Coordinates of C-alpha atoms in Angstrom, one line a residue:
X1 CA 107.7 41.3 -66.3
X2 CA 106.6 43.5 -69.1
X3 CA 105.2 46.6 -67.8
X4 CA 101.8 45.7 -69.6
X5 CA 101.5 42.5 -67.8
X6 CA 102.4 44.0 -64.8
X7 CA 99.6 46.7 -65.2
X8 CA 97.1 43.6 -66.0
X9 CA 97.7 41.8 -63.0
X10 CA 97.4 45.0 -60.8
X11 CA 93.9 45.2 -62.5
X12 CA 93.3 41.8 -61.7
X13 CA 94.4 42.2 -57.9
X14 CA 91.4 44.5 -57.5
X15 CA 89.0 41.4 -58.1
X16 CA 91.5 39.0 -56.1
X17 CA 93.4 41.4 -53.4
X18 CA 95.2 38.5 -51.4
X19 CA 96.9 35.5 -52.3
X20 CA 94.4 33.6 -50.0
X21 CA 91.5 34.7 -52.6
X22 CA 93.5 34.1 -55.7
X23 CA 94.5 30.8 -54.5
X24 CA 90.8 30.0 -53.5
X25 CA 89.6 31.0 -57.2
X26 CA 92.2 28.6 -58.5
X27 CA 91.0 25.9 -56.9
X28 CA 87.2 26.5 -57.7
X29 CA 88.2 26.9 -61.5
X30 CA 90.3 23.7 -61.6
X31 CA 87.5 21.9 -59.8
X32 CA 85.0 23.0 -62.2
X33 CA 87.3 21.8 -65.3
X34 CA 86.5 18.2 -63.9
X35 CA 83.2 18.4 -64.2
X36 CA 80.9 17.2 -67.0
X37 CA 80.2 19.6 -69.7
X38 CA 76.9 20.8 -70.2
X39 CA 74.2 19.9 -72.5
X40 CA 74.1 21.7 -75.6
X41 CA 70.8 21.8 -77.6
X42 CA 70.8 22.5 -81.3
X43 CA 67.5 23.2 -83.5
X44 CA 67.1 25.0 -87.1
X45 CA 64.2 25.8 -89.2
X46 CA 61.4 26.6 -86.6
X47 CA 59.5 28.7 -88.9
X48 CA 56.9 30.1 -86.4
X49 CA 55.8 26.8 -85.2
X50 CA 55.8 28.2 -81.6
X51 CA 53.7 25.4 -79.8
X52 CA 55.8 22.5 -81.2
X53 CA 59.1 24.5 -80.5
X54 CA 58.0 25.3 -76.7
X55 CA 57.2 21.8 -75.9
X56 CA 60.5 20.3 -77.6
X57 CA 62.3 23.1 -75.1
X58 CA 60.1 21.8 -72.5
X59 CA 61.0 18.2 -72.5
X60 CA 64.5 18.9 -73.5
X61 CA 64.0 16.7 -76.6
X62 CA 63.2 13.7 -74.4
X63 CA 65.9 14.0 -72.0
X64 CA 63.5 15.1 -68.9
X65 CA 62.0 11.7 -69.2
X66 CA 65.3 9.6 -69.2
X67 CA 66.2 11.7 -66.4
X68 CA 62.8 10.4 -64.5
X69 CA 63.5 6.7 -65.6
X70 CA 66.8 6.9 -64.4
X71 CA 65.9 8.4 -60.9
X72 CA 62.7 6.5 -60.2
X73 CA 63.1 3.2 -62.3
X74 CA 60.3 0.2 -61.3
X75 CA 59.6 2.8 -58.3
X76 CA 56.9 4.5 -60.5
X77 CA 54.7 3.1 -63.1
X78 CA 54.5 4.5 -66.7
X79 CA 51.5 6.2 -66.3
X80 CA 53.0 8.1 -62.8
X81 CA 56.1 9.0 -64.9
X82 CA 53.9 10.4 -67.7
X83 CA 52.0 12.7 -65.1
X84 CA 55.1 13.7 -63.6
X85 CA 57.0 14.7 -66.9
X86 CA 53.6 16.7 -68.0
X87 CA 53.7 18.3 -64.4
X88 CA 57.4 19.6 -65.3
X89 CA 56.9 20.6 -68.8
X90 CA 53.4 22.3 -68.0
X91 CA 53.5 22.9 -64.4
X92 CA 50.8 25.6 -64.0
X93 CA 48.4 23.8 -66.7
X94 CA 48.9 20.3 -65.0
X95 CA 48.5 21.9 -61.8
X96 CA 45.4 22.9 -62.4
X97 CA 43.9 19.7 -63.9
X98 CA 45.4 17.9 -61.0
X99 CA 44.0 19.8 -58.1
X100 CA 40.7 20.0 -59.9
X101 CA 40.4 16.4 -59.6
X102 CA 42.1 15.2 -56.6
X103 CA 40.6 14.9 -53.0
X104 CA 43.1 16.2 -50.6
X105 CA 45.6 18.8 -52.1
X106 CA 47.8 18.5 -49.6
X107 CA 48.3 14.9 -49.9
X108 CA 49.0 15.2 -53.5
X109 CA 51.8 18.0 -52.6
X110 CA 53.3 15.7 -50.0
X111 CA 53.5 13.1 -52.6
X112 CA 54.7 14.9 -55.5
X113 CA 57.3 17.5 -54.1
X114 CA 59.9 15.1 -53.0
X115 CA 59.4 13.6 -56.5
X116 CA 60.4 16.9 -58.3
X117 CA 63.1 17.8 -55.6
X118 CA 64.5 14.1 -56.8
X119 CA 64.8 15.0 -60.4
X120 CA 66.1 18.7 -60.1
X121 CA 68.9 17.2 -58.0
X122 CA 69.5 14.6 -61.0
X123 CA 69.5 17.6 -63.4
X124 CA 71.8 19.8 -61.3
X125 CA 74.3 16.7 -60.4
X126 CA 76.8 17.9 -63.5
X127 CA 77.0 21.6 -62.3
X128 CA 78.7 23.8 -59.2
X129 CA 76.4 24.5 -56.4
X130 CA 77.0 28.0 -57.4
X131 CA 75.6 27.9 -60.8
X132 CA 72.7 26.1 -59.8
X133 CA 71.8 28.8 -57.1
X134 CA 72.1 31.2 -59.7
X135 CA 69.7 29.4 -61.5
X136 CA 67.2 29.1 -58.9
X137 CA 64.3 31.7 -58.5
X138 CA 64.9 34.3 -56.0
X139 CA 61.7 33.3 -53.7
X140 CA 62.5 30.0 -53.3
X141 CA 66.3 29.8 -53.7
X142 CA 67.3 28.9 -50.1
X143 CA 64.3 26.1 -49.6
X144 CA 65.2 24.5 -53.2
X145 CA 68.9 24.7 -52.0
X146 CA 68.1 22.8 -48.4
X147 CA 66.0 20.3 -50.1
X148 CA 68.4 19.3 -52.8
X149 CA 71.5 19.1 -50.7
X150 CA 70.1 17.5 -47.7
X151 CA 69.9 13.6 -47.4
X152 CA 67.3 11.9 -45.6
X153 CA 69.2 9.3 -44.2
X154 CA 68.8 9.3 -40.3
X155 CA 65.6 10.6 -38.4
X156 CA 66.9 13.9 -37.6
X157 CA 67.8 15.0 -41.4
X158 CA 64.1 13.3 -42.1
X159 CA 62.5 15.5 -39.7
X160 CA 64.1 18.5 -41.1
X161 CA 63.6 17.5 -44.5
X162 CA 59.9 17.0 -43.8
X163 CA 59.6 20.1 -41.7
X164 CA 60.5 22.3 -44.7
X165 CA 58.2 20.4 -47.0
X166 CA 55.2 21.1 -44.7
X167 CA 56.2 24.3 -44.3
X168 CA 55.4 25.2 -47.7
X169 CA 52.6 23.4 -48.1
X170 CA 51.1 25.2 -44.8
X171 CA 52.2 28.7 -46.0
X172 CA 50.0 28.0 -48.9
X173 CA 53.2 28.5 -51.4
X174 CA 53.2 25.1 -52.7
X175 CA 51.4 25.8 -56.0
X176 CA 54.0 28.4 -56.8
X177 CA 57.0 26.2 -55.5
X178 CA 55.7 23.4 -58.1
X179 CA 56.2 25.6 -60.6
X180 CA 59.6 27.1 -59.6
X181 CA 60.8 23.8 -59.2
X182 CA 59.6 22.6 -62.8
X183 CA 61.1 25.7 -64.3
X184 CA 64.4 25.1 -63.0
X185 CA 64.3 21.6 -64.0
X186 CA 63.8 22.7 -67.6
X187 CA 66.4 25.1 -67.1
X188 CA 69.0 22.7 -66.0
X189 CA 68.5 20.4 -68.7
X190 CA 69.7 22.8 -71.3
X191 CA 72.9 24.5 -70.4
X192 CA 73.2 26.1 -73.9
X193 CA 70.8 26.4 -76.7
X194 CA 71.8 27.1 -80.2
X195 CA 69.1 28.3 -83.1
X196 CA 70.7 27.7 -86.4
X197 CA 68.4 30.0 -88.1
X198 CA 65.1 30.7 -89.8
X199 CA 62.5 31.7 -86.8
X200 CA 60.5 33.6 -89.0
X201 CA 57.8 32.8 -92.1
X202 CA 55.4 30.0 -92.8
X203 CA 54.3 29.3 -89.4
X204 CA 51.9 31.3 -87.3
X205 CA 53.6 32.6 -84.3
X206 CA 57.4 33.8 -84.6
X207 CA 57.0 36.9 -82.4
X208 CA 56.3 34.2 -79.4
X209 CA 59.1 32.4 -80.2
X210 CA 61.5 35.5 -80.3
X211 CA 59.7 36.6 -76.7
X212 CA 60.6 33.1 -75.3
X213 CA 64.2 33.2 -76.6
X214 CA 64.8 36.7 -75.5
X215 CA 64.1 35.6 -72.1
X216 CA 66.2 32.7 -72.3
X217 CA 69.1 32.1 -70.1
X218 CA 72.1 30.8 -72.6
X219 CA 71.4 31.4 -76.4
X220 CA 73.0 32.0 -79.5
X221 CA 71.2 32.5 -83.2
X222 CA 73.0 31.8 -86.2
X223 CA 70.7 34.0 -89.0
X224 CA 68.7 32.1 -91.6
X225 CA 67.6 33.8 -94.7
X226 CA 64.1 33.7 -93.7
X227 CA 65.3 35.9 -90.6
X228 CA 67.4 38.2 -92.6
X229 CA 64.6 39.3 -94.7
X230 CA 62.4 40.1 -91.6
X231 CA 65.6 42.1 -90.7
X232 CA 65.5 43.9 -93.7
X233 CA 61.6 44.7 -93.6
X234 CA 62.2 46.2 -90.1
X235 CA 64.5 48.7 -91.7
X236 CA 62.0 49.6 -94.5
X237 CA 63.7 47.6 -97.4
X238 CA 61.2 47.4 -100.1
X239 CA 62.0 43.9 -101.5
X240 CA 62.0 42.3 -97.9
X241 CA 58.6 44.1 -96.9
X242 CA 57.0 42.8 -100.1
X243 CA 58.3 39.5 -99.4
X244 CA 57.1 39.0 -96.0
X245 CA 54.0 40.4 -96.5
X246 CA 53.2 38.4 -100.0
X247 CA 54.4 35.3 -97.5
X248 CA 52.2 35.9 -94.6
X249 CA 49.4 36.0 -96.9
X250 CA 50.3 32.8 -98.9
X251 CA 50.4 30.8 -95.6
X252 CA 47.3 32.6 -94.2
X253 CA 49.2 34.5 -91.5
X254 CA 48.6 37.9 -91.7
X255 CA 47.6 38.2 -88.3
X256 CA 51.4 37.9 -87.5
X257 CA 51.7 41.5 -89.0
X258 CA 48.5 43.1 -87.2
X259 CA 48.2 41.3 -84.0
X260 CA 51.8 40.6 -83.1
X261 CA 53.3 43.6 -84.5
X262 CA 50.9 46.4 -85.2
X263 CA 51.3 46.7 -88.7
X264 CA 48.3 48.1 -90.4
X265 CA 47.4 46.1 -93.4
X266 CA 44.1 48.0 -94.2
X267 CA 45.4 50.2 -97.2
X268 CA 46.9 47.2 -98.6
X269 CA 43.9 45.1 -98.1
X270 CA 41.9 47.8 -99.6
X271 CA 44.2 48.4 -102.6
X272 CA 43.8 44.6 -103.4
X273 CA 40.1 44.0 -102.7
X274 CA 39.5 46.7 -105.3
X275 CA 42.3 46.2 -107.9
X276 CA 41.7 42.5 -108.1
X277 CA 38.1 42.7 -107.4
X278 CA 37.0 40.5 -110.4
X279 CA 40.1 38.5 -110.3
X280 CA 40.1 35.0 -109.4
X281 CA 43.9 35.0 -108.9
X282 CA 43.9 31.3 -110.0
X283 CA 47.6 31.0 -109.4
X284 CA 47.7 32.6 -106.0
X285 CA 46.1 29.8 -103.7
X286 CA 47.3 29.5 -100.2
X287 CA 50.0 26.9 -98.8
X288 CA 48.5 24.4 -96.1
X289 CA 45.0 24.6 -94.7
X290 CA 44.7 27.7 -92.7
X291 CA 41.6 27.9 -90.6
X292 CA 40.3 31.1 -92.5
X293 CA 36.6 32.0 -93.7
X294 CA 35.8 32.4 -97.5
X295 CA 35.9 35.9 -97.0
X296 CA 39.3 36.0 -95.1
X297 CA 40.5 33.4 -98.1
X298 CA 39.7 35.7 -100.6
X299 CA 41.4 38.6 -99.0
X300 CA 44.7 36.9 -98.6
X301 CA 44.5 35.3 -102.0
X302 CA 44.2 39.1 -103.5
X303 CA 46.6 40.5 -101.1
X304 CA 49.1 37.7 -102.0
X305 CA 48.8 38.7 -105.7
X306 CA 49.1 42.3 -105.1
X307 CA 52.2 41.8 -103.2
X308 CA 53.6 39.5 -105.5
X309 CA 53.6 41.9 -108.4
X310 CA 54.7 44.6 -106.2
X311 CA 57.5 42.4 -105.2
X312 CA 58.6 41.6 -109.0
X313 CA 58.5 45.5 -109.8
X314 CA 60.7 46.6 -106.5
X315 CA 63.2 44.0 -107.2
X316 CA 63.4 44.7 -110.9
X317 CA 64.6 48.7 -109.7
X318 CA 67.0 46.9 -107.0
X319 CA 68.6 44.6 -109.8
X320 CA 69.1 47.6 -111.6
X321 CA 70.6 49.3 -108.9
X322 CA 73.0 46.7 -108.4
X323 CA 74.0 45.1 -111.4
X324 CA 76.9 43.6 -109.6
X325 CA 74.7 41.4 -107.9
X326 CA 74.2 39.3 -110.9
X327 CA 70.5 38.9 -110.7
X328 CA 69.5 40.2 -114.2
X329 CA 67.8 36.9 -114.8
X330 CA 65.5 37.4 -112.2
X331 CA 63.7 40.5 -114.1
X332 CA 61.1 38.5 -116.0
X333 CA 58.3 41.0 -116.1
X334 CA 59.8 42.3 -119.5
X335 CA 60.0 39.1 -120.6
X336 CA 56.3 38.8 -120.6
X337 CA 54.2 38.9 -123.9
X338 CA 51.2 40.4 -122.5
X339 CA 49.2 39.8 -125.6
X340 CA 49.8 36.0 -125.7
X341 CA 50.0 35.3 -122.2
X342 CA 53.3 33.9 -122.2
X343 CA 56.9 34.4 -120.8
X344 CA 60.5 33.5 -121.9
X345 CA 62.8 32.2 -119.4
X346 CA 66.3 31.2 -120.2
X347 CA 65.2 31.2 -123.7
X348 CA 62.3 29.0 -123.3
X349 CA 58.8 30.3 -123.7
X350 CA 56.3 29.2 -121.3
X351 CA 52.4 30.0 -121.1
X352 CA 51.6 31.9 -118.0
X353 CA 49.1 30.1 -115.7
X354 CA 47.8 33.9 -114.7
X355 CA 47.3 36.2 -117.3
X356 CA 45.6 39.5 -115.6
X357 CA 48.1 42.1 -114.7
X358 CA 46.0 45.3 -114.3
X359 CA 48.9 47.1 -112.4
X360 CA 51.7 46.5 -114.8
X361 CA 52.4 48.9 -118.0
X362 CA 53.9 46.8 -120.6
X363 CA 55.8 49.8 -121.8
X364 CA 57.4 50.2 -118.6
X365 CA 56.5 47.0 -116.2
X366 CA 58.9 48.1 -113.2
X367 CA 57.0 51.2 -112.3
X368 CA 55.0 51.2 -109.4
X369 CA 51.7 52.7 -109.8
X370 CA 50.9 55.5 -107.7
X371 CA 48.4 53.5 -105.6
X372 CA 51.2 50.7 -104.9
X373 CA 53.6 53.3 -104.2
X374 CA 51.3 54.6 -101.5
X375 CA 50.7 51.3 -100.4
X376 CA 54.6 50.7 -99.9
X377 CA 55.1 53.7 -98.2
X378 CA 52.5 53.0 -95.8
X379 CA 54.0 49.5 -95.4
X380 CA 57.4 50.9 -94.9
X381 CA 56.3 53.4 -92.1
X382 CA 54.3 50.8 -90.1
X383 CA 57.4 48.3 -90.3
X384 CA 60.1 50.7 -89.1
X385 CA 57.8 52.1 -86.6
X386 CA 56.8 49.1 -84.9
X387 CA 58.4 48.9 -81.4
X388 CA 58.0 44.9 -81.0
X389 CA 59.6 44.4 -84.4
X390 CA 62.2 46.6 -83.7
X391 CA 62.8 45.0 -80.4
X392 CA 62.9 41.2 -82.1
X393 CA 65.3 42.5 -84.4
X394 CA 67.8 44.2 -81.7
X395 CA 67.5 41.0 -80.1
X396 CA 68.9 39.1 -83.1
X397 CA 71.7 41.4 -83.2
X398 CA 72.6 40.9 -79.9
X399 CA 72.3 37.1 -79.8
X400 CA 73.1 36.4 -83.3
X401 CA 75.4 36.1 -85.7
X402 CA 75.9 34.7 -89.4
X403 CA 77.8 31.6 -88.1
X404 CA 79.6 30.3 -85.0
X405 CA 82.5 28.3 -84.2
X406 CA 81.7 26.5 -80.6
X407 CA 83.1 23.4 -79.3
X408 CA 84.8 22.3 -82.6
X409 CA 81.7 22.7 -84.2
X410 CA 81.0 25.0 -86.9
X411 CA 77.4 26.6 -87.0
X412 CA 75.6 28.2 -89.9
X413 CA 72.3 28.2 -91.5
X414 CA 72.9 27.2 -95.2
X415 CA 76.3 26.6 -96.7
X416 CA 79.7 28.0 -97.2
X417 CA 79.4 28.3 -101.1
X418 CA 81.7 26.0 -103.0
X419 CA 82.4 25.4 -106.7
X420 CA 82.0 22.1 -108.4
X421 CA 85.5 20.9 -107.7
X422 CA 85.1 21.7 -103.8
X423 CA 87.0 25.1 -103.6
X424 CA 85.6 27.8 -102.0
X425 CA 83.1 29.8 -103.9
X426 CA 84.2 33.8 -104.5
X427 CA 81.0 36.1 -104.2
X428 CA 80.8 39.7 -105.2
X429 CA 80.4 42.2 -102.4
X430 CA 80.0 45.6 -103.4
X431 CA 83.0 45.2 -105.9
X432 CA 85.0 42.9 -103.6
X433 CA 85.3 39.3 -104.0
X434 CA 85.1 37.1 -100.6
X435 CA 85.0 33.2 -100.0
X436 CA 84.3 31.2 -96.7
X437 CA 85.0 32.5 -93.8
X438 CA 86.1 36.0 -95.4
X439 CA 82.6 36.2 -97.0
X440 CA 80.8 35.5 -93.8
X441 CA 82.7 38.2 -91.8
X442 CA 82.2 41.0 -94.7
X443 CA 78.5 40.2 -94.8
X444 CA 78.0 40.5 -91.2
X445 CA 79.9 43.7 -91.0
X446 CA 77.4 44.7 -93.4
X447 CA 74.3 43.7 -91.6
X448 CA 75.7 45.6 -88.4
X449 CA 76.4 48.4 -90.8
X450 CA 72.7 48.6 -91.8
X451 CA 71.3 48.7 -88.2
X452 CA 73.9 50.8 -87.0
X453 CA 76.1 52.8 -89.4
X454 CA 77.0 56.5 -89.2
X455 CA 77.0 56.9 -92.9
X456 CA 73.6 56.8 -94.9
X457 CA 74.9 55.5 -98.1
X458 CA 76.6 52.5 -96.4
X459 CA 73.4 52.0 -94.1
X460 CA 71.1 52.0 -97.6
X461 CA 73.6 49.4 -98.9
X462 CA 73.4 47.3 -95.9
X463 CA 69.7 47.3 -95.8
X464 CA 69.7 46.2 -99.9
X465 CA 72.3 43.5 -99.1
X466 CA 70.1 42.0 -96.5
X467 CA 67.6 41.7 -99.4
X468 CA 70.5 40.2 -101.8
X469 CA 71.3 37.7 -98.9
X470 CA 67.8 36.6 -98.8
X471 CA 68.0 35.5 -102.5
X472 CA 71.2 35.5 -104.3
X473 CA 73.0 32.5 -105.5
X474 CA 76.3 33.9 -103.8
X475 CA 74.7 34.3 -100.4
X476 CA 75.7 31.7 -98.1
X477 CA 72.3 31.7 -96.4
X478 CA 70.0 31.3 -99.9
X479 CA 72.7 28.6 -101.8
X480 CA 70.5 28.3 -104.4
X481 CA 71.0 28.9 -108.4
X482 CA 67.7 31.3 -108.0
X483 CA 64.7 32.1 -106.0
X484 CA 61.9 31.0 -108.5
X485 CA 58.9 32.7 -106.9
X486 CA 57.8 34.1 -110.4
X487 CA 58.0 30.7 -112.0
X488 CA 56.4 29.3 -109.2
X489 CA 53.4 31.4 -109.2
X490 CA 53.3 31.7 -113.0
X491 CA 54.8 29.0 -114.7
X492 CA 53.3 25.5 -114.9
X493 CA 56.2 23.8 -116.0
X494 CA 58.7 22.3 -113.2
X495 CA 61.5 22.2 -114.7
X496 CA 61.3 26.2 -115.0
X497 CA 60.9 26.1 -111.4
X498 CA 63.7 24.2 -110.5
X499 CA 66.2 25.7 -107.7
X500 CA 69.4 23.8 -108.0
X501 CA 71.4 23.6 -104.7
X502 CA 75.2 24.8 -104.3
X503 CA 77.6 22.0 -104.8
X504 CA 78.2 22.2 -101.0
X505 CA 75.2 19.8 -100.7
X506 CA 76.5 17.3 -103.1
X507 CA 80.0 17.4 -101.4
X508 CA 78.7 16.7 -97.9
X509 CA 80.6 13.4 -98.1
X510 CA 83.7 14.8 -99.7
X511 CA 86.3 14.7 -97.1
X512 CA 88.5 17.1 -99.2
X513 CA 85.8 19.5 -99.9
X514 CA 84.4 19.6 -96.3
X515 CA 88.0 19.7 -95.3
X516 CA 88.5 23.0 -97.1
X517 CA 85.8 24.5 -95.1
X518 CA 87.1 23.4 -91.9
X519 CA 90.8 24.8 -92.7
X520 CA 89.2 27.8 -93.8
X521 CA 87.6 28.5 -90.5
X522 CA 90.5 27.4 -88.3
X523 CA 89.3 24.0 -87.4
X524 CA 90.6 20.6 -87.4
X525 CA 89.5 18.7 -90.6
X526 CA 89.9 15.4 -88.6
X527 CA 87.6 16.2 -85.7
X528 CA 85.3 19.2 -86.6
X529 CA 81.6 19.2 -87.4
X530 CA 79.4 21.4 -89.3
X531 CA 75.9 21.6 -88.3
X532 CA 73.5 23.6 -90.5
X533 CA 69.8 23.5 -91.7
X534 CA 68.1 25.2 -94.5
X535 CA 67.4 22.4 -96.7
X536 CA 64.7 19.8 -95.3
X537 CA 65.8 16.3 -95.1
X538 CA 63.4 14.0 -96.8
X539 CA 63.6 11.2 -94.3
X540 CA 60.6 9.4 -96.1
X541 CA 62.6 9.3 -99.2
X542 CA 65.7 7.9 -97.5
X543 CA 67.6 10.8 -97.2
X544 CA 70.0 11.0 -94.3
X545 CA 70.8 14.0 -92.3
X546 CA 74.4 12.7 -91.0
X547 CA 76.9 12.8 -93.5
X548 CA 80.7 12.2 -93.7
X549 CA 80.7 9.9 -90.9
X550 CA 78.9 12.3 -88.6
X551 CA 80.9 15.3 -89.5
X552 CA 78.5 17.4 -91.3
X553 CA 74.6 17.4 -89.8
X554 CA 71.7 18.8 -91.3
X555 CA 69.2 19.0 -89.0
X556 CA 65.9 20.5 -90.7
X557 CA 63.5 18.2 -90.4
X558 CA 60.5 20.0 -91.0
X559 CA 59.2 22.0 -88.1
X560 CA 57.0 23.8 -90.5
X561 CA 53.8 22.1 -90.9
X562 CA 53.7 23.0 -94.6
X563 CA 57.1 20.7 -94.9
X564 CA 56.0 17.9 -92.9
X565 CA 54.7 15.6 -95.7
X566 CA 58.0 16.4 -97.6
X567 CA 60.2 15.5 -94.5
X568 CA 58.0 12.7 -93.3
X569 CA 59.1 14.0 -89.6
X570 CA 58.3 17.0 -87.4
X571 CA 61.9 18.3 -86.8
X572 CA 65.0 17.2 -85.6
X573 CA 67.1 18.5 -82.6
X574 CA 70.6 17.6 -81.8
X575 CA 71.7 17.1 -78.1
X576 CA 75.7 17.5 -77.4
X577 CA 76.3 16.4 -73.7
X578 CA 79.1 14.7 -71.7
X579 CA 78.4 11.2 -73.2
X580 CA 78.3 12.1 -77.1
X581 CA 75.9 13.4 -79.4
X582 CA 72.3 12.4 -80.2
X583 CA 69.8 13.4 -83.1
X584 CA 66.3 13.1 -82.4
X585 CA 63.7 13.0 -85.1
X586 CA 60.2 14.1 -83.7
X587 CA 56.7 13.1 -84.8
X588 CA 54.2 16.0 -84.4
X589 CA 52.6 17.3 -81.6
X590 CA 48.6 17.1 -81.5
X591 CA 48.7 20.2 -79.4
X592 CA 49.9 21.7 -76.2
X593 CA 46.3 21.2 -74.7
X594 CA 46.4 17.3 -75.4
X595 CA 49.9 17.1 -74.1
X596 CA 48.4 18.6 -70.6
X597 CA 45.3 16.7 -70.9
X598 CA 46.1 13.5 -72.3
X599 CA 49.9 13.5 -71.1
X600 CA 50.6 13.2 -74.8
X601 CA 54.5 13.8 -75.3
X602 CA 56.4 14.3 -78.7
X603 CA 57.4 10.7 -79.6
X604 CA 60.8 10.9 -80.8
X605 CA 63.4 8.6 -82.1
X606 CA 66.8 9.1 -80.9
X607 CA 70.1 8.1 -83.1
X608 CA 73.7 8.2 -81.7
X609 CA 75.7 10.5 -83.6
X610 CA 79.0 10.0 -81.9
X611 CA 79.5 8.2 -78.2
X612 CA 82.9 9.2 -76.7
X613 CA 85.2 6.7 -74.7
X614 CA 85.3 9.0 -71.9
X615 CA 82.7 11.7 -70.5
X616 CA 83.6 15.1 -72.2
X617 CA 84.7 17.4 -69.2
X618 CA 84.3 21.3 -69.0
X619 CA 88.1 21.2 -69.2
X620 CA 87.6 19.9 -73.1
X621 CA 85.4 22.7 -73.9
X622 CA 85.8 26.3 -75.1
X623 CA 84.9 27.1 -71.5
X624 CA 87.4 25.1 -70.4
X625 CA 90.2 27.0 -72.5
X626 CA 88.9 30.2 -71.3
X627 CA 88.9 28.8 -67.7
X628 CA 92.5 27.6 -68.0
X629 CA 93.5 30.9 -69.5
X630 CA 92.2 32.7 -66.4
X631 CA 93.8 30.0 -64.1
X632 CA 97.2 30.9 -65.6
X633 CA 96.6 34.6 -64.8
X634 CA 95.5 34.1 -61.3
X635 CA 99.0 31.6 -61.0
X636 CA 100.6 34.7 -62.1
X637 CA 99.1 36.9 -59.7
X638 CA 99.8 34.5 -57.0
X639 CA 103.6 34.3 -57.9
X640 CA 103.5 38.2 -58.0
X641 CA 102.0 38.5 -54.3
X642 CA 104.6 35.9 -53.3
X643 CA 107.7 37.6 -54.9
X644 CA 106.5 40.8 -53.4
X645 CA 106.1 42.4 -56.8
X646 CA 102.7 43.3 -55.8
X647 CA 101.6 44.0 -52.4
X648 CA 98.1 42.3 -50.9
X649 CA 95.4 44.3 -50.2
X650 CA 93.9 44.6 -46.5

């Protein structure tokens, strides 16, 4: 036996000091391999819609209602099932409603607690008892385990079971117990949560989502372009800050900056209201219908214009600093004829929809005024000093990455950039050219350099590359020909605004092109899947999120309210369990309050993407591969014990 391998086995023997303990662990791991795989839950493009996303997590995309139906069948009416499901989704809120209207609280508890136990037992049946035990709240772990493992068959067991329930009620702990059971059911219904990018921008509460995800039991995140631009802003990158503030104003969500992250925008507001005091800012109306007063609307419009002009200026400086980015066609302030009110884009002259630019010097259009510079300096300081924002961005780095390969699925937010012929497209990153997986790996290294690098220049480059990843045609997170922010505001011609998608999207039914991607990431082109988001699927126009026979799945269905008129639905979720894969298309949630008071659930249309011939076991997953490797190591240790090569410890 090699010396290095012997040293490893000696280290392993510290955890399993006897043949008996090694044998017991082998038995345990081999048993786990034969359990059904846990449920994976995929979601993308949440865009700050915390209430709808929270509800989808709470109901596990309809899976909990299915468990209730399986457990109770015709034993409960539909109304009773709805009430029970609502209690599981919103235990504290529903408890207040139910106990406020029932005549006998104890009677309600005695009827409800056994129902929760039965649903919990159903949710836990695919897991080992030790895994379920670890998921249980500490205060009630023993009680829950006893209730879930005890059969009520026979008078002795029935009496024991009822005695536990009576003790829970009589000690005044029934309310807390209901909440604990409901949260345990929620947790057991989703074994692994995958967020395929874009938690930020548009919606009102990305911080609430981040707080919830930071406490989630098993999660991974693939960063989206709207996420990396916030990551850059948190580091003080000026292009990222300009976008983030402008976008918050555009959707009427400046409270995200002020209330959620403690970023003081008063200097900006004072500057915008003074500089654009008599300017109607005609091209800078807000998106959607934010519930703002007339004065608030006016402030948001003026802040939006102020930050748009600052954005065009700081981006011009970045484009000059990095000619290798190839973004020179995005410098448009110098293409404006300020006397005529026109701009030349790609050789075509367009009339501007807004012709008032009091802070732009036509002779030096990209120079920030002293007031603009002060605004940006104050914002950069506020972003970098926000403790909550820093904490959320560090969570991104801990739980996230640019892509993930998991159980034969390739997860990324937008695309793997392709040429028109389906070959991998090369992109220049600071003088080196990368394509496919190598591009993703290089970019992720620079992201982490931006946060943790020891060299000042490399950290600066990493920060600026976060801005590039947000809007460059070569970025796998953006995947379009241009970020047409200037045109969307200032040019009426829709043709000038057109953002052409990377060929990846047109080639999603091309087996050869997708096969190039699968092989590059080390996956089998015959069986692997791509799961991505980024581009809203226009269901109402007949677009299909399922391509190449189910091997490519685009799951951006419009969580963002601003996109729901475009998609015709209110988001997708993808559920992969031991029976196969199901895509759920969701209708809008009226409100969490309505869900509690009126027992309204999100209606979801479920579509089977893949149905397996036999249930997928843990042995068939990436976790199974790791367990098999552990078993092999333990069997080698067991052999070493039995041959006397390693002595057992007392």
